[in-house]
PDB file of C-alpha atoms in Angstrom:
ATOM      1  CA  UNK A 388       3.772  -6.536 -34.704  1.00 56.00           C
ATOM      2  CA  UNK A 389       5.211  -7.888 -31.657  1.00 72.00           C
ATOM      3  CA  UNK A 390       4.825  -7.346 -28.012  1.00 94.00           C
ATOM      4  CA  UNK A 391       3.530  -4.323 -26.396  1.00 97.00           C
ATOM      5  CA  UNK A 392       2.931  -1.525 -28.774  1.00 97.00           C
ATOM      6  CA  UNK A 393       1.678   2.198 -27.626  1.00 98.00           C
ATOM      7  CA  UNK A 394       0.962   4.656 -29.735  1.00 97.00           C
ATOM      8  CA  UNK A 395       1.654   8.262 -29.943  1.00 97.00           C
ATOM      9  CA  UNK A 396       5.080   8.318 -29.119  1.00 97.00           C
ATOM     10  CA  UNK A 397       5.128  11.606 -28.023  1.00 97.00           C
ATOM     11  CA  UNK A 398       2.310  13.719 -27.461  1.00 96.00           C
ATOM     12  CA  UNK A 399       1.733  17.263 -26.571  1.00 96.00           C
ATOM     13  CA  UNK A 400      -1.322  18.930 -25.732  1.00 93.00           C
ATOM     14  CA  UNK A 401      -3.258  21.700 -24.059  1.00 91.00           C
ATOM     15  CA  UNK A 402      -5.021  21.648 -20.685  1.00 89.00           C
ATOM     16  CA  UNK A 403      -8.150  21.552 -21.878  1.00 88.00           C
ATOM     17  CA  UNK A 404      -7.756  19.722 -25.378  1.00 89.00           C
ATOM     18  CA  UNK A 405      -9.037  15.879 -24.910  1.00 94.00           C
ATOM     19  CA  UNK A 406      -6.357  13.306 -26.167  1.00 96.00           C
ATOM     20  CA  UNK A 407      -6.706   9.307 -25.917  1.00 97.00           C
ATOM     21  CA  UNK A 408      -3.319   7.261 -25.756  1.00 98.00           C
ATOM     22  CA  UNK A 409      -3.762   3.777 -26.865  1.00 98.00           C
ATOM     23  CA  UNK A 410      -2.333   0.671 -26.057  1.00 98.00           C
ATOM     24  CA  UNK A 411      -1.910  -3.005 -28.159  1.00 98.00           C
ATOM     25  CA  UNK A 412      -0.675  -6.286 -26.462  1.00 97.00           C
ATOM     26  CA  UNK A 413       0.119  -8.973 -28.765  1.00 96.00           C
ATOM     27  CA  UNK A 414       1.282 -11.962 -26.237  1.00 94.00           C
ATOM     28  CA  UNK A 415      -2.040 -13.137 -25.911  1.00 92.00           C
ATOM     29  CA  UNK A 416      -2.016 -11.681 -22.003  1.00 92.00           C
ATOM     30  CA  UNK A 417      -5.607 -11.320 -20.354  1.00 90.00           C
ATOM     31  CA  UNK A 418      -4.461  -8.514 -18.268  1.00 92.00           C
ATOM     32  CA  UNK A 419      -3.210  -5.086 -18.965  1.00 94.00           C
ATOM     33  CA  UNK A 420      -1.825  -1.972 -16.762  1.00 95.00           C
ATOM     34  CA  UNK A 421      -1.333   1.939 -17.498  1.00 96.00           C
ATOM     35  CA  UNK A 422       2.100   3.485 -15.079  1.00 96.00           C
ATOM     36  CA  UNK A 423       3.158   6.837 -14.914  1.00 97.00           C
ATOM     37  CA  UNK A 424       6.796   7.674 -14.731  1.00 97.00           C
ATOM     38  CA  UNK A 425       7.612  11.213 -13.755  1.00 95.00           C
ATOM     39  CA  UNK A 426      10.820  12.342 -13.434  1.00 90.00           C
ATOM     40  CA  UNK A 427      12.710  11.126 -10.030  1.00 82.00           C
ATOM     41  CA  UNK A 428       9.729   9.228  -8.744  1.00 90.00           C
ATOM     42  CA  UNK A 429       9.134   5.524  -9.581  1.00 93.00           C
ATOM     43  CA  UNK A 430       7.268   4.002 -11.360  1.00 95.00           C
ATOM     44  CA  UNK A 431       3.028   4.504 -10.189  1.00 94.00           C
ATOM     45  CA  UNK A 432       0.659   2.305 -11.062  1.00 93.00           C
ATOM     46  CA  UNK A 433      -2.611   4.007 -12.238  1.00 95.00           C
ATOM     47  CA  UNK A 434      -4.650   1.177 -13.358  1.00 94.00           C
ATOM     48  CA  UNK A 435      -5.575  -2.477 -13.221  1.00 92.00           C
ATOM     49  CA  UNK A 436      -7.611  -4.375 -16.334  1.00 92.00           C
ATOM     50  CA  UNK A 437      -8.173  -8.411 -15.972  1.00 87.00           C
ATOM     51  CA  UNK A 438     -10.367 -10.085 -18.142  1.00 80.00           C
ATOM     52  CA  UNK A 439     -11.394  -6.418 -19.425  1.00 77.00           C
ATOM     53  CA  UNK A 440     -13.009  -5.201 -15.961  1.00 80.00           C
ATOM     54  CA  UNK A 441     -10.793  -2.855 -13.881  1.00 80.00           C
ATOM     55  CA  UNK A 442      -9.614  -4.295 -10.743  1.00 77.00           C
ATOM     56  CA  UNK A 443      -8.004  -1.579  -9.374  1.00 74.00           C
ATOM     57  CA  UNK A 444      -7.853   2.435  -9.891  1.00 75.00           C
ATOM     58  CA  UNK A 445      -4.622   4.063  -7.225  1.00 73.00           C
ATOM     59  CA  UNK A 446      -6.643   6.779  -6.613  1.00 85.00           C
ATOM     60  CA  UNK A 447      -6.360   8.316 -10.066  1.00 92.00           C
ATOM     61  CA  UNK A 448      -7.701  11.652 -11.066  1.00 93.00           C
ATOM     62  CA  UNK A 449     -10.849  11.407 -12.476  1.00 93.00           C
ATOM     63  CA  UNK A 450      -9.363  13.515 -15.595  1.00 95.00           C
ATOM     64  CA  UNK A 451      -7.916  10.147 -16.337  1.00 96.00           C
ATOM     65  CA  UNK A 452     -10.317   7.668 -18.250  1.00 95.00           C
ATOM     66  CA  UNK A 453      -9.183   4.225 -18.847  1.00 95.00           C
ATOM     67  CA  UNK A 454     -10.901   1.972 -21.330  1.00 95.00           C
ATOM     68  CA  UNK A 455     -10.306  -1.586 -22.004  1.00 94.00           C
ATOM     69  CA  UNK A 456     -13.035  -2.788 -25.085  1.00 94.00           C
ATOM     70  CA  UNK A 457     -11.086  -6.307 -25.284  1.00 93.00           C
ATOM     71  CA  UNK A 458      -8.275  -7.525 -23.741  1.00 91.00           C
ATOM     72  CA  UNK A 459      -5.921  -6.848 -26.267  1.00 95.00           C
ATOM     73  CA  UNK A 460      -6.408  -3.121 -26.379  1.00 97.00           C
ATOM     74  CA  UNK A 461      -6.025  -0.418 -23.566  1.00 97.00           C
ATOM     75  CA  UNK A 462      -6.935   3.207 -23.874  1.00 97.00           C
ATOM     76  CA  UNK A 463      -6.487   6.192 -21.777  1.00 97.00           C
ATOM     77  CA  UNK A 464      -8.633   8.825 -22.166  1.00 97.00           C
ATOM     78  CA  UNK A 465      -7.050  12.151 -20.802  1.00 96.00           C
ATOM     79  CA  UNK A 466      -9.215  15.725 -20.728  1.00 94.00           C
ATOM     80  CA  UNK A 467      -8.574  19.328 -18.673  1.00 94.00           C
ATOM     81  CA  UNK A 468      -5.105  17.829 -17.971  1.00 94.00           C
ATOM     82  CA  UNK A 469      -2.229  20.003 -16.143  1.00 94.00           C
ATOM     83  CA  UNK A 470       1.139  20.122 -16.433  1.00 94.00           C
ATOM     84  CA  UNK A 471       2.351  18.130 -13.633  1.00 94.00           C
ATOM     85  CA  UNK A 472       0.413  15.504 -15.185  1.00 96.00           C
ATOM     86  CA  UNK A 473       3.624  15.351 -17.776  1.00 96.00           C
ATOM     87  CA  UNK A 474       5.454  12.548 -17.865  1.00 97.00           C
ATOM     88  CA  UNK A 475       5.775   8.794 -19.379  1.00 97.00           C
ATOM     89  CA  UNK A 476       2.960   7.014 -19.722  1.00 98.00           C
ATOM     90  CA  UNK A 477       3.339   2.945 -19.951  1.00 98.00           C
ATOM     91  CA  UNK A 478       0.844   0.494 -20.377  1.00 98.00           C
ATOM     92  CA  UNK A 479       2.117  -3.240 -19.766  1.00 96.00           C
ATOM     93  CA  UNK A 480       0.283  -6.247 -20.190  1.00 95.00           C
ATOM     94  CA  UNK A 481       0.533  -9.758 -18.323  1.00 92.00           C
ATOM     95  CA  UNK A 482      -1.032 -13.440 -18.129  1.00 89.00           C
ATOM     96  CA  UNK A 483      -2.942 -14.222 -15.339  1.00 82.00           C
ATOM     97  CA  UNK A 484      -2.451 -16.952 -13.558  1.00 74.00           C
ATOM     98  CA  UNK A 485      -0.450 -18.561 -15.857  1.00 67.00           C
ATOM     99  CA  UNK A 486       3.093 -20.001 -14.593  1.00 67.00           C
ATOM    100  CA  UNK A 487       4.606 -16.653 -14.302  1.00 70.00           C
ATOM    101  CA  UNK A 488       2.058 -14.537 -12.710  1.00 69.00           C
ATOM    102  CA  UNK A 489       2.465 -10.864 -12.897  1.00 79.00           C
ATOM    103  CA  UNK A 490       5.091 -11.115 -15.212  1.00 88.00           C
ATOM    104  CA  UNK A 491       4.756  -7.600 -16.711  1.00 93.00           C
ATOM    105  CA  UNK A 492       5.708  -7.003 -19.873  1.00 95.00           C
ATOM    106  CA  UNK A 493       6.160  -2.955 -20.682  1.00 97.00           C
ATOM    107  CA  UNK A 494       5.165  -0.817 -24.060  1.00 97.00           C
ATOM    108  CA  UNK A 495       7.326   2.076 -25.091  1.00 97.00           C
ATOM    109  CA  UNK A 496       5.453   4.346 -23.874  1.00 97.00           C
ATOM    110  CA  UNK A 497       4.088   7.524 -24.417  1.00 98.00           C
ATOM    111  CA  UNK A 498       6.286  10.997 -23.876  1.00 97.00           C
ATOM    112  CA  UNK A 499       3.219  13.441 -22.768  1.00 97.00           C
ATOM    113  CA  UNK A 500       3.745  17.257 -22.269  1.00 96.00           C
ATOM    114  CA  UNK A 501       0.819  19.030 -21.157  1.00 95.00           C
ATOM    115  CA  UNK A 502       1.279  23.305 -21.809  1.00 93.00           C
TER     116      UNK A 502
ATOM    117  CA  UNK B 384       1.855   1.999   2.253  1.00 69.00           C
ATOM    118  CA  UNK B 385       3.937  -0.415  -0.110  1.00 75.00           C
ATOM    119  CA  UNK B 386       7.218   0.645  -0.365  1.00 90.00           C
ATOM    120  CA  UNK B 387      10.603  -0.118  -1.762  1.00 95.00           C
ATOM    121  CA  UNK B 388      13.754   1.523  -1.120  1.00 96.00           C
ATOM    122  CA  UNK B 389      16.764   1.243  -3.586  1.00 96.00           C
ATOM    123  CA  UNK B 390      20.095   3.467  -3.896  1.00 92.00           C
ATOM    124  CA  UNK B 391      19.499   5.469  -6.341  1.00 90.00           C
ATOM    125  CA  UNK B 392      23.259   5.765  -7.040  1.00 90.00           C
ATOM    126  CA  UNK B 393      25.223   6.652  -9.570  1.00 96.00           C
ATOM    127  CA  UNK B 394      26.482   2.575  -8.917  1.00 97.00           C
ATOM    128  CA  UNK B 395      30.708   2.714 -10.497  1.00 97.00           C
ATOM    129  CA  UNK B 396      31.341  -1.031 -11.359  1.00 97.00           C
ATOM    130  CA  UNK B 397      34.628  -1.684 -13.368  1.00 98.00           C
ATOM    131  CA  UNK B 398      34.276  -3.571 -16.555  1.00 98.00           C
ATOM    132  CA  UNK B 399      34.278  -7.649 -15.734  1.00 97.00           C
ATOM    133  CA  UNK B 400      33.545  -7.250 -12.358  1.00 98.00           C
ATOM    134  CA  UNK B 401      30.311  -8.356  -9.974  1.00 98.00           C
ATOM    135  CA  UNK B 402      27.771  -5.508 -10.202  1.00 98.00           C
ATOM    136  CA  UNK B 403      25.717  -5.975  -7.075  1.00 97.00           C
ATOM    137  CA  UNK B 404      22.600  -3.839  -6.422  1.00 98.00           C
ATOM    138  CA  UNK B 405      20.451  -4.234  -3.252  1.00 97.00           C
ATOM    139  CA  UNK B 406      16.378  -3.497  -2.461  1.00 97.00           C
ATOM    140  CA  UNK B 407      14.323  -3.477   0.246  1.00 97.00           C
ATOM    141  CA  UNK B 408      10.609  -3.821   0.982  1.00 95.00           C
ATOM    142  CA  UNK B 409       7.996  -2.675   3.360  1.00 93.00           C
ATOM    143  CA  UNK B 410       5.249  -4.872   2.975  1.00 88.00           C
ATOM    144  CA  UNK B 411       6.165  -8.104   4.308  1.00 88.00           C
ATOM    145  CA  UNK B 412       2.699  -9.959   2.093  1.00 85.00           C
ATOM    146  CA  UNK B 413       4.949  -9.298  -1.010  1.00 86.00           C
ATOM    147  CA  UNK B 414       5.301 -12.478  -2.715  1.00 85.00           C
ATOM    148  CA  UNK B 415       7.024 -11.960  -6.137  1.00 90.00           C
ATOM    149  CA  UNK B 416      10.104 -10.298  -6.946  1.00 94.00           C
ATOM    150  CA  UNK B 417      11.221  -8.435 -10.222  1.00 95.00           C
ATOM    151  CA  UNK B 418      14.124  -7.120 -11.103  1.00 97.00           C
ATOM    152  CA  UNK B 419      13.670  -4.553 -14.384  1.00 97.00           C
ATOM    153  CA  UNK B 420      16.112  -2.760 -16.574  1.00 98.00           C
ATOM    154  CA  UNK B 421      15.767   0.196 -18.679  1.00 97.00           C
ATOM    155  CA  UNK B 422      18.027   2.425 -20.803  1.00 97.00           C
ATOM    156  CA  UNK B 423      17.518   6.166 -20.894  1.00 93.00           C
ATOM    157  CA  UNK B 424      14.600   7.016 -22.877  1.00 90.00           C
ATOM    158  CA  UNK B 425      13.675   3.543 -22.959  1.00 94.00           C
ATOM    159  CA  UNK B 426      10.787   1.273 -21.207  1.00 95.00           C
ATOM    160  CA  UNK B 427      11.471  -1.331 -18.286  1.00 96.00           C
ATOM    161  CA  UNK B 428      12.434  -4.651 -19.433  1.00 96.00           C
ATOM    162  CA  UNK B 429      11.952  -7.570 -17.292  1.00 95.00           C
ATOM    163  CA  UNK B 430      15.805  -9.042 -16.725  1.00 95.00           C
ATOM    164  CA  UNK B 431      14.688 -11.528 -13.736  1.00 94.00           C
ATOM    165  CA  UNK B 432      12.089 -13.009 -11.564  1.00 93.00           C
ATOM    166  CA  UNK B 433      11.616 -14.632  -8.325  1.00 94.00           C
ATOM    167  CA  UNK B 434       9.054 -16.038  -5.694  1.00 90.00           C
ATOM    168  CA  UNK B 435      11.423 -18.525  -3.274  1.00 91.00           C
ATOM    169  CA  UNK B 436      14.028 -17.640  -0.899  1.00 95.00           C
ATOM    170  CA  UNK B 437      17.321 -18.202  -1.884  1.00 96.00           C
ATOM    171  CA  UNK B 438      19.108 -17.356  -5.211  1.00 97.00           C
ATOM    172  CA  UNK B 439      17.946 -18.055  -8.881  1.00 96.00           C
ATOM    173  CA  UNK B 440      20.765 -17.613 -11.758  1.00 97.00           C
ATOM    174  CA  UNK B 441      20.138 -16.657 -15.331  1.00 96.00           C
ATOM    175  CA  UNK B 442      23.168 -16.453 -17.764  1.00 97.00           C
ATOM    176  CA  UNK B 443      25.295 -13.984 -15.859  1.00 97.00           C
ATOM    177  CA  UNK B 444      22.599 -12.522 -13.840  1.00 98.00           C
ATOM    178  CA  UNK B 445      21.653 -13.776 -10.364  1.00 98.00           C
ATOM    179  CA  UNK B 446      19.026 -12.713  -7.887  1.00 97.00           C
ATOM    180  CA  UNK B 447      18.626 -13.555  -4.188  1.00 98.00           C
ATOM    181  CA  UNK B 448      15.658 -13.442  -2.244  1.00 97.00           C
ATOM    182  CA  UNK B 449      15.513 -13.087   1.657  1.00 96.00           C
ATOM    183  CA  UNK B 450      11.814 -12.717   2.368  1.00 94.00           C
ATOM    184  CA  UNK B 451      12.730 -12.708   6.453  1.00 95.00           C
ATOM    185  CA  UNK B 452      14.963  -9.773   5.705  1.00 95.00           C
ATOM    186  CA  UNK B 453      12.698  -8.522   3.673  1.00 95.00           C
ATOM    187  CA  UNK B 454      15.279  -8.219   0.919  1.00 96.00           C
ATOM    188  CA  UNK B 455      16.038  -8.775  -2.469  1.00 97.00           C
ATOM    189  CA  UNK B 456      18.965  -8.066  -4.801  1.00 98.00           C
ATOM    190  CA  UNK B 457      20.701  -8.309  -8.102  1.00 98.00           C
ATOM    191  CA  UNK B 458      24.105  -9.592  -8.881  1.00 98.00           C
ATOM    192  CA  UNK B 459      25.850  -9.222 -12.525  1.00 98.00           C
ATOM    193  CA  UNK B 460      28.755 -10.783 -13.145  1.00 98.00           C
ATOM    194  CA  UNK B 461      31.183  -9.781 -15.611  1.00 98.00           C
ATOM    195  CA  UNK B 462      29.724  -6.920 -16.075  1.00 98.00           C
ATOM    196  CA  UNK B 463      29.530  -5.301 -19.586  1.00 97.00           C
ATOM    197  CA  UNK B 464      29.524  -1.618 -20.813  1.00 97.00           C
ATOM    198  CA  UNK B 465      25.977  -2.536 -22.083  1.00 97.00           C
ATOM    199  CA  UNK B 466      24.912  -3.531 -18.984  1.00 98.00           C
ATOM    200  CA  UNK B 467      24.861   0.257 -17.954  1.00 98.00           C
ATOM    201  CA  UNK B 468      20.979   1.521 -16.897  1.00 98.00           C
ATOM    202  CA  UNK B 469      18.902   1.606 -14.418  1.00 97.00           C
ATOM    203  CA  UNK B 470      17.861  -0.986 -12.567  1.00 98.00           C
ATOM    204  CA  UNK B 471      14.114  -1.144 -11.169  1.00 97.00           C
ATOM    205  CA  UNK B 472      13.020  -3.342  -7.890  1.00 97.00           C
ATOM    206  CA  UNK B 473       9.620  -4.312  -8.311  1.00 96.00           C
ATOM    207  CA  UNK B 474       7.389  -5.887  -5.530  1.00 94.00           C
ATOM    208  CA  UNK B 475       3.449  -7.783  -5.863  1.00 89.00           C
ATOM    209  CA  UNK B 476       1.758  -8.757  -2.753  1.00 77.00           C
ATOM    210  CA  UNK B 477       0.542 -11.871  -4.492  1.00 68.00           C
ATOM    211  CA  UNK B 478       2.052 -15.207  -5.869  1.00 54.00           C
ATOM    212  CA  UNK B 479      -0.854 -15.709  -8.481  1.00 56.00           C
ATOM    213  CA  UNK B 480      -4.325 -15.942  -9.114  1.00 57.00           C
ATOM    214  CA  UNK B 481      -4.845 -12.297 -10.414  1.00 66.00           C
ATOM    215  CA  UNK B 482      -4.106  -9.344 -11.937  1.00 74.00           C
ATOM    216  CA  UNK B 483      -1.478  -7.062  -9.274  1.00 81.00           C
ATOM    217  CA  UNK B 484      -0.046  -4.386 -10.258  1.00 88.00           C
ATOM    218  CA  UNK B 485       3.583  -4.041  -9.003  1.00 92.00           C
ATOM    219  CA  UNK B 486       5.164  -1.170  -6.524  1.00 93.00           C
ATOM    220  CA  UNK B 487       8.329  -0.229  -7.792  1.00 96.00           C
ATOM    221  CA  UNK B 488      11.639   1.126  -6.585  1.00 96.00           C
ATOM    222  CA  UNK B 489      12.828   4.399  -7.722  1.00 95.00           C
ATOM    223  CA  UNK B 490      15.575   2.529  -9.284  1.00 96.00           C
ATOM    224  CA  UNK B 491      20.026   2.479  -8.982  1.00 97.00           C
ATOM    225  CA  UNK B 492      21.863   3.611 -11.777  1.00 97.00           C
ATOM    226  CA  UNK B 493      24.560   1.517 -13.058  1.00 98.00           C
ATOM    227  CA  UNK B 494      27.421   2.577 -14.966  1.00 98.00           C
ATOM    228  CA  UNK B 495      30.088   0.088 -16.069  1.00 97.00           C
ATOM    229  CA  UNK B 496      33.595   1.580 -16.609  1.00 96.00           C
ATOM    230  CA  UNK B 497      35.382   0.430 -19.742  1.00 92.00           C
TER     231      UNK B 497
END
């Protein structure tokens, strides 16, 4: 595989079931990013990963839970979610001070519905 | 608070004309510029960069940079029935040297007319 690759596509869960999305980069990046897209707000970034320690966390609810074990893979651990919380969930992965710095590139993503 | 304002539309461009779509930012330490498209029910791909004042061309694409204006925007010319999506602003505060994640616009939706 290619790219960026996320994975489920579509997920829908329970407010208190405990569901992990996971992310793949396979550009050789050494940094990696979860956005949420709700509906008619932009894009918001949620969390930072370089060199597999998180640089930066917007203020996320703690029921979010990122992970990063390496830095090809990206998880995000969701529990006792609620159903604003539904929306699209992107991961996106870059190089680091390479010569096109924070040159994002975007997964799928991951269609969440919380009930 | 980082922002960055774009019209959200709906953008009407006739087929082979110059689509031209327009963003603004708040935080005048934004260094790099991004200009992202994606298709309904699609992710955001990356369509053009830039970091210098002035105006950087790619294929039919252009984008302009007026960091004193604190503006950036997006040209298309000829414009194609495929080129219709939205079009995403993106902002980092820094050139390089780490991880940033980027604020985004809320995005202009372009429609090309056949």
């Amino acid at each position: 595989e290619t790219g960026v690759t996320q994975t489920p596509r579509h997920l829908v869960m329970g407010m208190t079931n405990k569901k992990s999305l996971k992310c793949e980069q396979h550009l050789g990046h050494n940094a990696m990013y979860w956005y949420k897209q709700s509906a008619k707000k932009p894009l918001e970034l949620m969390f930072v990963y370089s060199l597999e320690e998180r640089v930066e966390n917007n203020s996320v609810p703690s029921r979010f839970s990122p992970e990063c074990p390496n830095s090809s893979h990206l998880f995000l651990h969701l529990h006792t979610l609620q159903p604003e919380d539904s929306a699209l969930y992107l991961c996106a992965s870059s190089q680091e001070q390479g010569p096109r710095p924070n040159e994002q590139f975007f997964g799928p993503g991951t269609r969440l519905t919380v009930l | 608070q980082k922002e960055v304002e774009q019209n959200s539309g709906p953008l009407s461009v006739p087929e082979g004309a110059i689509a031209s779509l327009n963003c603004t930012y708040s935080d005048r330490g934004s260094q790099s510029f991004f200009w992202y498209r994606q298709y309904s029910g699609k992710s955001p791909e990356l369509i053009m960069f830039i970091y210098s004042n002035g105006d950087k061309e790619d294929g039919r694409f252009t984008a302009q940079l007026n960091k004193a204006s604190q503006y950036v925007s997006l040209l298309i010319r000829d414009s194609q029935p495929s080129d219709s999506a939205t079009y995403l602003c993106a902002v980092c505060m820094y050139s390089g040297g780490g991880a940033d994640g980027l604020t985004f616009g809320k995005g202009t939706h372009l429609i090309i007319q056949p």
